[in-house]
Coordinates of C-alpha atoms in Angstrom, one line a residue:
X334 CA 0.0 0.0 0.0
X335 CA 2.9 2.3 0.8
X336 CA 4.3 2.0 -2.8
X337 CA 1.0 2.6 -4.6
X338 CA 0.9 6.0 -2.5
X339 CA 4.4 6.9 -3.0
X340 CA 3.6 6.1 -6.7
X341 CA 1.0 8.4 -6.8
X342 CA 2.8 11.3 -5.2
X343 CA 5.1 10.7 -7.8
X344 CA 2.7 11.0 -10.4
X345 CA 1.1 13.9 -9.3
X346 CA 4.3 15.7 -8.6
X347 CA 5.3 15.0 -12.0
X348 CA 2.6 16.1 -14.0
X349 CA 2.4 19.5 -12.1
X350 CA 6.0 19.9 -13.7
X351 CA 4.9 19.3 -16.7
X352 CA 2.2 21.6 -16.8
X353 CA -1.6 21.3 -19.0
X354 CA -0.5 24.0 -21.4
X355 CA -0.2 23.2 -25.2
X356 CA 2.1 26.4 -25.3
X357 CA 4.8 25.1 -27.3
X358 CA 7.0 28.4 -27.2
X359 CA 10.4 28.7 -28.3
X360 CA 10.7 31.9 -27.1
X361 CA 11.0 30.5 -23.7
X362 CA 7.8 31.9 -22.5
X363 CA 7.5 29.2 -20.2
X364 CA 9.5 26.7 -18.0
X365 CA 9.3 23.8 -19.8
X366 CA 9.1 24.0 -23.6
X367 CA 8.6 20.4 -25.3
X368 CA 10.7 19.6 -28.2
X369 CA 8.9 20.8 -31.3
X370 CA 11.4 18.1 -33.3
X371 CA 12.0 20.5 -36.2
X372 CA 15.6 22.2 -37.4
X373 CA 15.3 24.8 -40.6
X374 CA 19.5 25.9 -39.7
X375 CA 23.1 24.4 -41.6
X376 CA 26.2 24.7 -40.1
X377 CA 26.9 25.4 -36.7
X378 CA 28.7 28.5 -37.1
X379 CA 25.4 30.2 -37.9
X380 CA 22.8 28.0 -36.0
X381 CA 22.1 28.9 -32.6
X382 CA 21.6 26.9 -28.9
X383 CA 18.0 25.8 -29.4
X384 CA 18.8 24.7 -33.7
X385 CA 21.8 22.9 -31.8
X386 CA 19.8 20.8 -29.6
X387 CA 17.4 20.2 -32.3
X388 CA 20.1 18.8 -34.2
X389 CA 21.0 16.3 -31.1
X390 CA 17.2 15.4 -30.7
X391 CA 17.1 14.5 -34.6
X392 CA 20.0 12.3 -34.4
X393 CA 18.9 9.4 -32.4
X394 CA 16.5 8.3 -30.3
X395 CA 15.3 10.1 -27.3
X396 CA 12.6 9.7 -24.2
X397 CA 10.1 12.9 -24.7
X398 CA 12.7 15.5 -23.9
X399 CA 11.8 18.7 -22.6
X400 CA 13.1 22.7 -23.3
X401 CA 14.1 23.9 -19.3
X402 CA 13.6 27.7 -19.2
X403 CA 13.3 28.2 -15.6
X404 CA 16.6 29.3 -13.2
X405 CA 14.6 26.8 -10.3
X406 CA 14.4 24.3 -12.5
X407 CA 17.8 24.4 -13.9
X408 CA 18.9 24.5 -10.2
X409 CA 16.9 21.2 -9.6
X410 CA 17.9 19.3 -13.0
X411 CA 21.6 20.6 -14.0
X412 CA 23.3 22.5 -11.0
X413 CA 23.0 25.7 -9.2
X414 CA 26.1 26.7 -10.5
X415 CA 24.4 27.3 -13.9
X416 CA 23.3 30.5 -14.1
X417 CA 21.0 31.5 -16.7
X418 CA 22.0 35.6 -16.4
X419 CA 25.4 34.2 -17.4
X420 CA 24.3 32.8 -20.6
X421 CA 24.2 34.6 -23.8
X422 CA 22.4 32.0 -25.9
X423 CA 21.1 28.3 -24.1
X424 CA 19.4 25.2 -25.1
X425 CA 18.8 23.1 -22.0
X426 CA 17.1 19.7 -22.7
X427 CA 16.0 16.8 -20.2
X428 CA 14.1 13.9 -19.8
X429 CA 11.7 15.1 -16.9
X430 CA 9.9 11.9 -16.2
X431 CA 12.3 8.7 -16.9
X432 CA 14.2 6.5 -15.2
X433 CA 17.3 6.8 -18.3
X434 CA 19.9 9.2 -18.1
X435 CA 19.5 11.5 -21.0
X436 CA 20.2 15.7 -21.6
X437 CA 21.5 17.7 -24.1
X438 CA 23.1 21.1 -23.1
X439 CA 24.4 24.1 -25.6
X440 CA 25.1 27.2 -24.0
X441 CA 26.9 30.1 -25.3
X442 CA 28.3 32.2 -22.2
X443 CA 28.4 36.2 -22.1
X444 CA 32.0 37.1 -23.3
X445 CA 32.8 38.1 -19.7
X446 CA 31.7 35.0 -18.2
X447 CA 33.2 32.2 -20.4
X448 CA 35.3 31.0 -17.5
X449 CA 32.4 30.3 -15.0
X450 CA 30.3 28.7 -17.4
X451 CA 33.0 26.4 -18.8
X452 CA 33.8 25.9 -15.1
X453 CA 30.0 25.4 -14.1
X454 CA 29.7 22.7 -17.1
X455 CA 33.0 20.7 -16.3
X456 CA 32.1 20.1 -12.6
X457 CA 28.3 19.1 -14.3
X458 CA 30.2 16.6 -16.5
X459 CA 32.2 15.3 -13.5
X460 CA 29.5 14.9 -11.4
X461 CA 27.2 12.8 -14.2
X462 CA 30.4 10.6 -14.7
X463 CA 31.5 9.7 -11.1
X464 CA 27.6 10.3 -9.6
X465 CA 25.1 10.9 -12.5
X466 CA 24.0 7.0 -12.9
X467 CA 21.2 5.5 -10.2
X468 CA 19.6 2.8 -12.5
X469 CA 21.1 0.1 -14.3
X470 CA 20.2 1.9 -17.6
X471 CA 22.1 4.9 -17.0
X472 CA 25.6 3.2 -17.2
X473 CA 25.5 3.5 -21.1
X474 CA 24.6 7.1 -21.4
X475 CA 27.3 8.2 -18.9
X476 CA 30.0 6.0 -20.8
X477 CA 28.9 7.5 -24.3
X478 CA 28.7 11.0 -23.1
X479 CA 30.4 13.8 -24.8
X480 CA 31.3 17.5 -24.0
X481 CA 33.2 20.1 -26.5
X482 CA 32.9 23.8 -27.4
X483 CA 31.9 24.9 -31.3
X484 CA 34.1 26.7 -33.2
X485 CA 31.5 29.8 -32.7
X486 CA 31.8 29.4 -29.0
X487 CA 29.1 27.3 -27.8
X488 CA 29.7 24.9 -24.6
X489 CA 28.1 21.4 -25.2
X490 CA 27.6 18.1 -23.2
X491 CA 25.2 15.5 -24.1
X492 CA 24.4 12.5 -22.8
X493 CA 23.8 9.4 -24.2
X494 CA 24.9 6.5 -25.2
X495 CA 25.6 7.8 -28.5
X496 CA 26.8 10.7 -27.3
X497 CA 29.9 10.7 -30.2
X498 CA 27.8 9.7 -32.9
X499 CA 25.2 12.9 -31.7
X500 CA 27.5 15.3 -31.1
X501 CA 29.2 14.5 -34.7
X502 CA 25.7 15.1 -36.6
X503 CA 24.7 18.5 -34.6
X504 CA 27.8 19.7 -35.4
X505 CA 28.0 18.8 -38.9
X506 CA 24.2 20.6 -39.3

């Protein structure tokens, strides 16, 4: 009986995260923006965060992944350390409700805050590969993770078991 209430907590819990809105703005509008699945950009040098991300979600296969907007809810799902103020351009992604391991993030920093966000990532990156996996599944998307920077200056890490493979086809548009 105690697990079927727990259960349900944890139900409830998470579909007041995700919202009943159908407001599918990328615009970032609102805290969680689901992936609208759709790139029109070539080339990284001119795409931007969000085109970026699309890019990664195109390239393989993904749990419904979810657009985080919110500075609480990037505090609860990436780290605290990963301030929004400090980005210039961002594309955070997540799998809110799953027990796999998956997350795609593209930020560009503000020119005077390159070094915090690299640093805020790296310790992000550390933390997924030493801490990151709880279930079983999540072994395989921590050891194909991948984390680099654009030639235009955007900071990525995704996570996944193709991580390579992802990172490889974003990049080449």
């Amino acid at each position: 009986m105690k697990k079927f209430i727990i259960a349900l907590i944890c139900i409830s819990a998470a579909i007041s995260l995700c919202g009943c809105s159908e407001n599918n703005n990328p615009a970032g509008n609102s805290d969680l923006v689901q992936d609208s699945g759709s790139s029109n950009d070539s080339g990284s040098e001119t795409a931007n965060a969000r085109e970026l991300a699309e890019r990664a979600l195109n390239a393989d296969e993904w749990p419904g992944m979810d657009f985080v907007t919110d500075q609480e809810l990037v505090n609860a799902l990436f780290s605290e350390k990963m301030v929004l103020e400090d980005f210039e351009d961002y594309a955070l992604v997540t799998n809110i409700i799953s027990a796999t391991l998956n997350k795609v993030l593209v930020i560009k920093p503000k020119s005077d805050k390159a070094d915090a966000v690299e640093a805020a990532m790296n310790e992000y990156y550390e933390y997924i590969l030493n801490e990151g996996a709880f279930y079983p599944g999540q072994e395989a998307s921590v050891a194909g993770s991948v984390k680099g920077k654009t030639p235009s200056g955007y900071f990525y890490l995704i996570i996944h078991e193709n991580g390579a493979k992802i990172a490889d086809k974003m990049l080449a548009g």
